[in-house]
mmCIF file of C-alpha atoms in Angstrom:
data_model
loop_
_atom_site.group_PDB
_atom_site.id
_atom_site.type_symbol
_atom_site.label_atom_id
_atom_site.label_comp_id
_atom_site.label_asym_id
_atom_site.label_seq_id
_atom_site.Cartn_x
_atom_site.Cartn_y
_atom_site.Cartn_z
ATOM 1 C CA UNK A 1 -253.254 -60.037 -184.045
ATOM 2 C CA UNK A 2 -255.310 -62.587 -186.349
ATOM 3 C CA UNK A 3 -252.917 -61.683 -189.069
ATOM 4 C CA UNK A 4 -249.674 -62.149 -186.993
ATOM 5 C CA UNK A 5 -249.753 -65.987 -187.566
ATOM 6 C CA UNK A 6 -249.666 -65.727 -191.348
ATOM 7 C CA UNK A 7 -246.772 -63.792 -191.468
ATOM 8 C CA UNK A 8 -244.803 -66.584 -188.805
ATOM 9 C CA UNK A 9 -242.200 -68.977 -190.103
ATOM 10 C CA UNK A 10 -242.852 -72.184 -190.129
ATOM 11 C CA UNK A 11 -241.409 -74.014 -187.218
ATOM 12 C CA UNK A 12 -238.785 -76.436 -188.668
ATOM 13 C CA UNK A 13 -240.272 -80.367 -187.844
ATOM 14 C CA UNK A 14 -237.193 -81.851 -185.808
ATOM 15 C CA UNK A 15 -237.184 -84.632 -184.097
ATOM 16 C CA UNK A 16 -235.799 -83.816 -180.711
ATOM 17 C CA UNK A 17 -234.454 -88.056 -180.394
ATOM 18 C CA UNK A 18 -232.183 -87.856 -182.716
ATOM 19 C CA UNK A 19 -231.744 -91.970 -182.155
ATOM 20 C CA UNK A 20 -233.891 -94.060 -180.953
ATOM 21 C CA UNK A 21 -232.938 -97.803 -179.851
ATOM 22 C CA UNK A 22 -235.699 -99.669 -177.813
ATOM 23 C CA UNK A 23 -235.342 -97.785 -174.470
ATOM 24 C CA UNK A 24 -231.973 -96.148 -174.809
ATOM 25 C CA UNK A 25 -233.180 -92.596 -176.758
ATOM 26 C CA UNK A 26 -230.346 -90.117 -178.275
ATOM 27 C CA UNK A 27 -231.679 -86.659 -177.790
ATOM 28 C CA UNK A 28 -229.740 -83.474 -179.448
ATOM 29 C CA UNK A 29 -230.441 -81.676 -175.820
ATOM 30 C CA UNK A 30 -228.279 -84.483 -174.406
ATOM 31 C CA UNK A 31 -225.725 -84.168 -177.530
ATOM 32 C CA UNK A 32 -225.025 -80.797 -176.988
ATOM 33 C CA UNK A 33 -223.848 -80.860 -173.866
ATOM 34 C CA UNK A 34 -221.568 -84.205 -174.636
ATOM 35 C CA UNK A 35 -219.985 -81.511 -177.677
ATOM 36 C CA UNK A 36 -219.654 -78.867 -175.522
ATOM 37 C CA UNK A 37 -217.796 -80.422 -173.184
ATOM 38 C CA UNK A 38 -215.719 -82.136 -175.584
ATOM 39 C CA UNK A 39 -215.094 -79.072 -177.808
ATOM 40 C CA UNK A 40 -213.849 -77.302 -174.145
ATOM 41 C CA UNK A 41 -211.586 -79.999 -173.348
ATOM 42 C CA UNK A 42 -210.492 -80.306 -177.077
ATOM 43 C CA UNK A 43 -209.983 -76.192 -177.362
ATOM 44 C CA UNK A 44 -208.360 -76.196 -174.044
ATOM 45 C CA UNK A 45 -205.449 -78.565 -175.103
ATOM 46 C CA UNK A 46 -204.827 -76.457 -178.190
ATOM 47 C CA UNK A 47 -204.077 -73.262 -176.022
ATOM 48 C CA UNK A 48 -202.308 -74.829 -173.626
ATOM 49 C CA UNK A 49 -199.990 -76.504 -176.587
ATOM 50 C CA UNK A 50 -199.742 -73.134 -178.305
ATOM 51 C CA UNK A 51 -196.623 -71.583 -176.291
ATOM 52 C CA UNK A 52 -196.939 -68.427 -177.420
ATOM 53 C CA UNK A 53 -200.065 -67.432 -176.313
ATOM 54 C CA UNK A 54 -198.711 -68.129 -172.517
ATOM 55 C CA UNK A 55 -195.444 -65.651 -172.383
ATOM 56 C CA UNK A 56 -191.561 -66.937 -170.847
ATOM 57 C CA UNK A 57 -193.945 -68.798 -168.016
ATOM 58 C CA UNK A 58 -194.952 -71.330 -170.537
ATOM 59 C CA UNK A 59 -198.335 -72.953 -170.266
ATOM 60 C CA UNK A 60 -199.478 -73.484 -166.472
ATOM 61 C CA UNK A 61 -200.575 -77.164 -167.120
ATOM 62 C CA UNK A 62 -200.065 -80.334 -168.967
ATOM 63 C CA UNK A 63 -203.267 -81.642 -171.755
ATOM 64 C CA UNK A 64 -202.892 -84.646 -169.758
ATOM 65 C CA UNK A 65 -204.510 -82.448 -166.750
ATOM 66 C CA UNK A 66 -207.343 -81.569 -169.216
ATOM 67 C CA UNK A 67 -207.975 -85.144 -169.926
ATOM 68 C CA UNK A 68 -208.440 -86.036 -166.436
ATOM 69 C CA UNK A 69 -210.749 -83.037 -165.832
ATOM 70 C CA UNK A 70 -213.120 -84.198 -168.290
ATOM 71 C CA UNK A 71 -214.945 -86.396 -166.207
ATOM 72 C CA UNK A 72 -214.998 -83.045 -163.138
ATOM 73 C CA UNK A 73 -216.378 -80.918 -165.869
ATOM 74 C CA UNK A 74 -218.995 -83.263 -166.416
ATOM 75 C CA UNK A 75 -220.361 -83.864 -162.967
ATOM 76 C CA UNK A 76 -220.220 -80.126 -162.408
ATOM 77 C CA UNK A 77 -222.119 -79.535 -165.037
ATOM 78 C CA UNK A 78 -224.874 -82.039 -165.069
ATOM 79 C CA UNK A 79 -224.869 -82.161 -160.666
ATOM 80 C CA UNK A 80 -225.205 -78.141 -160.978
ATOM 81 C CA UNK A 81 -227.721 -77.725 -163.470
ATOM 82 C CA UNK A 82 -230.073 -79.770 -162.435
ATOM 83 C CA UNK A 83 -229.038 -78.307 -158.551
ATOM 84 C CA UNK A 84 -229.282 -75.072 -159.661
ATOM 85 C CA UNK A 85 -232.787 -75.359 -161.704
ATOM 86 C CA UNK A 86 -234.598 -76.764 -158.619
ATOM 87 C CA UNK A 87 -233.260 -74.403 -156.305
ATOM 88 C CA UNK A 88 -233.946 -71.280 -158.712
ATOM 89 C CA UNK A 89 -236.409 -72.019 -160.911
ATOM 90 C CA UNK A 90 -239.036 -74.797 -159.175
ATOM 91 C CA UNK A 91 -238.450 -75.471 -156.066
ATOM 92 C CA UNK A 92 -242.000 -76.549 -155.193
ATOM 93 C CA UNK A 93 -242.365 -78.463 -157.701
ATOM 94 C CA UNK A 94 -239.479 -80.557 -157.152
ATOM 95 C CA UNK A 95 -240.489 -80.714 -153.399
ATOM 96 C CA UNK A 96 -244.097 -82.469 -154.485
ATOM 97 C CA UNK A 97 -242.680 -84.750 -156.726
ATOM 98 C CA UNK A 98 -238.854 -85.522 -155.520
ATOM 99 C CA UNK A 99 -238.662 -88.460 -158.175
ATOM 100 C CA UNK A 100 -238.914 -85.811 -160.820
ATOM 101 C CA UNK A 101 -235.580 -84.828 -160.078
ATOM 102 C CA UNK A 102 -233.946 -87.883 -161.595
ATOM 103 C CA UNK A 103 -235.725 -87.151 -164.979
ATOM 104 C CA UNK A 104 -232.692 -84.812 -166.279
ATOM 105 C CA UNK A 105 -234.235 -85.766 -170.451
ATOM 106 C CA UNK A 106 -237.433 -83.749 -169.687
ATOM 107 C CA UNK A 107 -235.277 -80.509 -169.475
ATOM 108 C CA UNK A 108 -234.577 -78.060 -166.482
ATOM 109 C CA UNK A 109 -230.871 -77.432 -166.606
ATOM 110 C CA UNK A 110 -229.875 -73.910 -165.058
ATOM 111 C CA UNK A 111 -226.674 -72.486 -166.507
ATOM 112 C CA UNK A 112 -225.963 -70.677 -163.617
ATOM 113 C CA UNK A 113 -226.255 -73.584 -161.525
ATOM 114 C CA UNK A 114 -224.089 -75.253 -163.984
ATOM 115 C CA UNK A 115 -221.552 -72.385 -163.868
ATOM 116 C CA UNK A 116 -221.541 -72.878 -160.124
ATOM 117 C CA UNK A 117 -221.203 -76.593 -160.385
ATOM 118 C CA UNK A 118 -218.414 -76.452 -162.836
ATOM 119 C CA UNK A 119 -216.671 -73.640 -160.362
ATOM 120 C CA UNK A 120 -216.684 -75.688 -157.464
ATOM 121 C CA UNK A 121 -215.206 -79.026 -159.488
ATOM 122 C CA UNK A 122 -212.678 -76.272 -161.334
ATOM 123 C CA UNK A 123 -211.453 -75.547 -157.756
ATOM 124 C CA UNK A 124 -211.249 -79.046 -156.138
ATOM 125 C CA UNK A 125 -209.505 -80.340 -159.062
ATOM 126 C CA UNK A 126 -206.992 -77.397 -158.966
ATOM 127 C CA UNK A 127 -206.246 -77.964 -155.539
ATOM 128 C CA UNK A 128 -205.735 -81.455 -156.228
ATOM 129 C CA UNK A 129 -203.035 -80.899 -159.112
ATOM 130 C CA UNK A 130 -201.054 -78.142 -157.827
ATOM 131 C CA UNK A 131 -202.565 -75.492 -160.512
ATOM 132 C CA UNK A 132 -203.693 -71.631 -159.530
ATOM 133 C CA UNK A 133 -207.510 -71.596 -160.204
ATOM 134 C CA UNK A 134 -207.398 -68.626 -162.489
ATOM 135 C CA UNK A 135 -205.827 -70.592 -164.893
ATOM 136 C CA UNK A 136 -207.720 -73.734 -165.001
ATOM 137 C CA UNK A 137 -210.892 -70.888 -165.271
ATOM 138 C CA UNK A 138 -209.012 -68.988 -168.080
ATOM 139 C CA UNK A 139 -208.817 -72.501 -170.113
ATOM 140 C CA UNK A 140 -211.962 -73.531 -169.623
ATOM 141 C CA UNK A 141 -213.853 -70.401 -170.077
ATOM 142 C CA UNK A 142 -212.559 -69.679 -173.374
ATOM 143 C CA UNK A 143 -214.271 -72.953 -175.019
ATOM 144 C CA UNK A 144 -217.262 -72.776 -172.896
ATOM 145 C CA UNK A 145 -219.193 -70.522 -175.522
ATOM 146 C CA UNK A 146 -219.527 -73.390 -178.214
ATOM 147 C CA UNK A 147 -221.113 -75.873 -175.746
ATOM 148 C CA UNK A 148 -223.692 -73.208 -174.499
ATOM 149 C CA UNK A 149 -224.363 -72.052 -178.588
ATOM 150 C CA UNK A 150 -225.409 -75.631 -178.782
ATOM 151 C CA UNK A 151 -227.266 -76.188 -176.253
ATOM 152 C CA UNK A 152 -229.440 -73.224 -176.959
ATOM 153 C CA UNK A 153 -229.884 -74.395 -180.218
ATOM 154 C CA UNK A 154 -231.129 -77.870 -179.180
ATOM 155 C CA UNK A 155 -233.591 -75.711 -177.320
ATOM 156 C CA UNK A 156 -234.968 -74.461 -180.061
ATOM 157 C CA UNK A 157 -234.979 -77.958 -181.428
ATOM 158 C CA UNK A 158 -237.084 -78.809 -178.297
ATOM 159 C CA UNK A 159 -239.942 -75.673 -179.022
ATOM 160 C CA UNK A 160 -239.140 -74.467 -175.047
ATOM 161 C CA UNK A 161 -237.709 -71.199 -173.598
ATOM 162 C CA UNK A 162 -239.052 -69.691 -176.345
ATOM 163 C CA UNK A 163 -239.730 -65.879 -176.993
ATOM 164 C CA UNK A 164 -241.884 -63.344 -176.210
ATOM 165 C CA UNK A 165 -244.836 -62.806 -178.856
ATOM 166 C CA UNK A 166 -243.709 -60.649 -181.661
ATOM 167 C CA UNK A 167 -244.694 -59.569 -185.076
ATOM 168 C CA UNK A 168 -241.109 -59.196 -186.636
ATOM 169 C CA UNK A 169 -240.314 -61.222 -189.660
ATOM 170 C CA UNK A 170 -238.071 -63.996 -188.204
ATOM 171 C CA UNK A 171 -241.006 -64.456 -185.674
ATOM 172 C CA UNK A 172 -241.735 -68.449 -185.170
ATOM 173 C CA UNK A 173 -245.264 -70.080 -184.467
ATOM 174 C CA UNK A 174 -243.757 -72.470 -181.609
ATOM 175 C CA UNK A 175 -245.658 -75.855 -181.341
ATOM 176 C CA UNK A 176 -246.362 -75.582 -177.514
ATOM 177 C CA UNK A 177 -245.997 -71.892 -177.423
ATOM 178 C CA UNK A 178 -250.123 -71.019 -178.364
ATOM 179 C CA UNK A 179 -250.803 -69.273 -181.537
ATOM 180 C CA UNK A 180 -249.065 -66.309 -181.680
ATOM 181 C CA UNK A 181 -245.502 -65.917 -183.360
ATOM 182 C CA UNK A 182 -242.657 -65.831 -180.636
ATOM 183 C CA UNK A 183 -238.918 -64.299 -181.302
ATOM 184 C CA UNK A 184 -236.964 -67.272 -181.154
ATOM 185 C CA UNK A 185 -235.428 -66.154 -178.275
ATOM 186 C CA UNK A 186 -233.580 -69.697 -178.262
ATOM 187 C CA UNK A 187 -231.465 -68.341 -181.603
ATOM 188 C CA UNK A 188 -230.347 -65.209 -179.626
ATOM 189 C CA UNK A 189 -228.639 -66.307 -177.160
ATOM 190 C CA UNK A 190 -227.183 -69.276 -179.311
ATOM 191 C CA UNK A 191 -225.975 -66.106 -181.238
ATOM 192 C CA UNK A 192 -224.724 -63.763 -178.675
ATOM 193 C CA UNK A 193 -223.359 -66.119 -175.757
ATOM 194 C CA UNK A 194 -222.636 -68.474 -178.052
ATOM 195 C CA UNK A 195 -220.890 -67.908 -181.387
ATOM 196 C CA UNK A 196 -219.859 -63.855 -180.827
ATOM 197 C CA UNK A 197 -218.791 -64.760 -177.267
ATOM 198 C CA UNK A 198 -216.514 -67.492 -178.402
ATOM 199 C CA UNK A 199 -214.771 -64.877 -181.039
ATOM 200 C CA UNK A 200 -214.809 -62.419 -178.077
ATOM 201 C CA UNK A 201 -212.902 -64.747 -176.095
ATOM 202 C CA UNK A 202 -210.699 -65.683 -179.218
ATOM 203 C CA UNK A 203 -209.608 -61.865 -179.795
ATOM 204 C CA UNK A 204 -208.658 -61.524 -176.166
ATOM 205 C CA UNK A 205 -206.430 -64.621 -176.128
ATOM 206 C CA UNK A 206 -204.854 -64.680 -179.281
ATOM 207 C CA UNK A 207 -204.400 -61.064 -179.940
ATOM 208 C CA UNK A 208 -203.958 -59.279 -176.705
ATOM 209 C CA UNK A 209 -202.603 -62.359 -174.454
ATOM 210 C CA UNK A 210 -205.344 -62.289 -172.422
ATOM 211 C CA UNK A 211 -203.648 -65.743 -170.904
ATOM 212 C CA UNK A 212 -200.608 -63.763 -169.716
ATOM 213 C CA UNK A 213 -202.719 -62.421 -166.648
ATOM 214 C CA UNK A 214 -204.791 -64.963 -164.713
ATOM 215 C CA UNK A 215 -208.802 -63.894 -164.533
ATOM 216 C CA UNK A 216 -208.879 -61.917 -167.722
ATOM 217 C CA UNK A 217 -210.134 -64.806 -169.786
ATOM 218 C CA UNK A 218 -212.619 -66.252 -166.819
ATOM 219 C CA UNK A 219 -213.815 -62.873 -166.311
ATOM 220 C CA UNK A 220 -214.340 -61.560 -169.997
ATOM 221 C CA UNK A 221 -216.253 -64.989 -169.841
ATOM 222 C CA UNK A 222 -218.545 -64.271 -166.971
ATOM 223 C CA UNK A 223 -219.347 -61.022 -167.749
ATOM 224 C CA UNK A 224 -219.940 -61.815 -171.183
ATOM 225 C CA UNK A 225 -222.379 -63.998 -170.929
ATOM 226 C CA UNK A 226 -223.858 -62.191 -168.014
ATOM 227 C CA UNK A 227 -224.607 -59.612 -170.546
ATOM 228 C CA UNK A 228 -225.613 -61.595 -173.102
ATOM 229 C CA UNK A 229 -228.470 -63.218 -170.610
ATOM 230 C CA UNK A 230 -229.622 -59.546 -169.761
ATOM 231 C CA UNK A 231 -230.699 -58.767 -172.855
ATOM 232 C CA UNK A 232 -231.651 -61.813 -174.207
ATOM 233 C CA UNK A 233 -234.357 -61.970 -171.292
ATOM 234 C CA UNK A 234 -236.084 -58.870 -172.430
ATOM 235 C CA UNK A 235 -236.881 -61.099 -175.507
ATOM 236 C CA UNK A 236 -237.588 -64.188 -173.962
ATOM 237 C CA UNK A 237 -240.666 -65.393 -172.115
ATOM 238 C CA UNK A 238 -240.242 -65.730 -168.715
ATOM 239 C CA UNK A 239 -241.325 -69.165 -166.572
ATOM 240 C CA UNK A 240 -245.187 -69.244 -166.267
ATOM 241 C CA UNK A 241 -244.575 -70.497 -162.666
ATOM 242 C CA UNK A 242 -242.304 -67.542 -162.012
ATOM 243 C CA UNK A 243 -243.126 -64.750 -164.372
ATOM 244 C CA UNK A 244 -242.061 -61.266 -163.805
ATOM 245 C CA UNK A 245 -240.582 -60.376 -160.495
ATOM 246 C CA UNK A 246 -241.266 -56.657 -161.045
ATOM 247 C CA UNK A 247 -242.126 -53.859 -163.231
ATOM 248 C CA UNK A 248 -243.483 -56.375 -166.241
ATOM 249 C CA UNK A 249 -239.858 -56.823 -167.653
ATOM 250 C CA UNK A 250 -237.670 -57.717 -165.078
ATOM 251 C CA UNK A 251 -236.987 -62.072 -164.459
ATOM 252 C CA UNK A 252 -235.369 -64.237 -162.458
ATOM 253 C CA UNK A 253 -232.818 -64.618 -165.338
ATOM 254 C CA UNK A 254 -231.673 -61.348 -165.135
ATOM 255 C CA UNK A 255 -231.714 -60.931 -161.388
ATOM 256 C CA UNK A 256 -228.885 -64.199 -161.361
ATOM 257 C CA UNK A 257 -226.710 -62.397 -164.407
ATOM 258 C CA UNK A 258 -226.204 -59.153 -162.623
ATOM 259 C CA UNK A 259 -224.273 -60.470 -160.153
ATOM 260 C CA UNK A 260 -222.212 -62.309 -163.050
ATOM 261 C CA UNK A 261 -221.837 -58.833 -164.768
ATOM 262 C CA UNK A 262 -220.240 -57.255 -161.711
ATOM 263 C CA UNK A 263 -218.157 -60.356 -160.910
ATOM 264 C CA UNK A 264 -217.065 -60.691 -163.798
ATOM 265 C CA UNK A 265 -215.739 -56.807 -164.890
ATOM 266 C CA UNK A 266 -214.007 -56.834 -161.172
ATOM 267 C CA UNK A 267 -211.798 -60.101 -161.641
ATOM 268 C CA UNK A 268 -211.616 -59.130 -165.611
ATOM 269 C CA UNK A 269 -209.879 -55.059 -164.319
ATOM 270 C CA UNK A 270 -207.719 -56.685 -161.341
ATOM 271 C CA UNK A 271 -206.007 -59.370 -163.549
ATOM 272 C CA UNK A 272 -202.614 -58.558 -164.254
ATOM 273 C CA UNK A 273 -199.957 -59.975 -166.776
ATOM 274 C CA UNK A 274 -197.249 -62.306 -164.209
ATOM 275 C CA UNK A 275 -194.630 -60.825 -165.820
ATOM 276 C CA UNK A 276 -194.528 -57.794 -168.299
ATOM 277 C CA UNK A 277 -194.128 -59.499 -172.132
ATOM 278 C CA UNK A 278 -190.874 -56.778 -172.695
ATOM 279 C CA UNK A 279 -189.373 -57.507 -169.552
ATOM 280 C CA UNK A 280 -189.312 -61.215 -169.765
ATOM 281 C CA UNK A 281 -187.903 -61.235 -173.156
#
């Protein structure tokens, strides 16, 4: 062990403000999630433009809807994460200290309270235009990969939700993670429910018209990153206010993503194509 720190990379000196104006304070946690949501809403518009990908139906909304579900997506997934962390994560905490809850640039979003968040908005706004859920979910979800690659790397940025110790090569010496080299656990899931999700996503839609049958997309989604989660947390550190729930290995991380897993295969096997691509043509 009093070797592992030699063999660390160095941890790369990034500012998290990324501007800095008297009070007002840019931070690339705060960025990422502006990107995300724009790259969602800007990917969304291109599928729904690109007729083919929907079948003789043609595309089940107009980008004008997307432009006016912006501002939905956003509350759903600010409201929910936050919502979601202080339910799940620190509850006590919170409950001590209630004006802690207002200070969203220290951290403590939960993506599955942000998933839930962003559900709930997905359905009222929906309901309020006429549209079947499924597809607002399908048009979303396939987008939703980039913002979360982001984010995760603007955790890393941060030095928190770091790793487990480690002594592999890529191993990082985190700045408030003690002295031992963590896997940058940050990096994974940047990687996996990030960057190879979105491509996942990307295959399904524009190769196998994964758009044709309402749930496919939202459901690849879900259980994607459900999986994704899983075995990222066997590499990442769990909350020191939480830690294990059992065994040594199993979190409150993975306990939320099963359910996503499960969820996620059922709507992703029961989706079916509207009408059969040979018999419409």
């Amino acid at each position: 062990m009093l070797i592992l720190p030699l063999a660390a990379l160095p941890f790369p000196q990034i500012d998290p403000v990324l501007i800095e104006i008297g009070p007002l304070a840019i931070r690339w946690y705060g960025l990422g999630y502006v990107i995300g949501i724009l790259f969602a809403w800007w990917y969304g518009k291109r599928l729904i433009a690109n007729q083919r990908l929907w079948g003789s139906d043609g595309p089940p909304m107009r980008a004008a809807d997307l432009d006016d579900f912006v501002v939905w997506a956003a509350a759903g997934v600010v409201l929910g994460g936050r919502i979601g962390y202080i339910l799940f994560y620190d509850f006590a905490r919170y409950l001590d200290n209630p004006l802690a809850i207002l200070a969203v640039w220290q951290g403590g979003m939960s993506f599955h309270g942000g998933f839930l968040g962003t559900t709930l908005a997905m359905i009222l706004f929906a309901r309020s235009r006429g549209i079947a859920p499924w597809r607002l979910f399908d048009v979303i979800s396939a987008g939703v990969p980039v913002g979360l690659g982001l984010v995760r790397v603007t955790n890393f940025i941060n030095s928190e939700l770091w790793g487990r110790t480690s002594d592999v090569p890529w191993a990082f010496v985190f700045p408030n993670g003690g002295p031992e080299p963590r896997h940058p656990s940050q990096l994974y899931e940047a990687a996996l429910e990030g960057l190879i999700l979105f491509f996942v996503l990307r295959v399904l839609t524009h190769r196998f018209g994964a758009l044709r049958a309402p749930g496919r997309v939202a459901g690849a989604f879900v259980a994607g990153y459900g999986v994704s989660r899983i075995i990222v947390e066997f590499f990442r550190e769990p909350d020191a206010h939480i830690g294990y729930l059992a065994g040594g290995w199993l979190t409150m991380g993975m306990v939320l993503s099963v359910p996503m897993v499960l969820v996620g295969l059922w709507v992703f096997a029961r989706a079916r194509p509207r009408v059969p691509d040979k018999e419409a043509a």
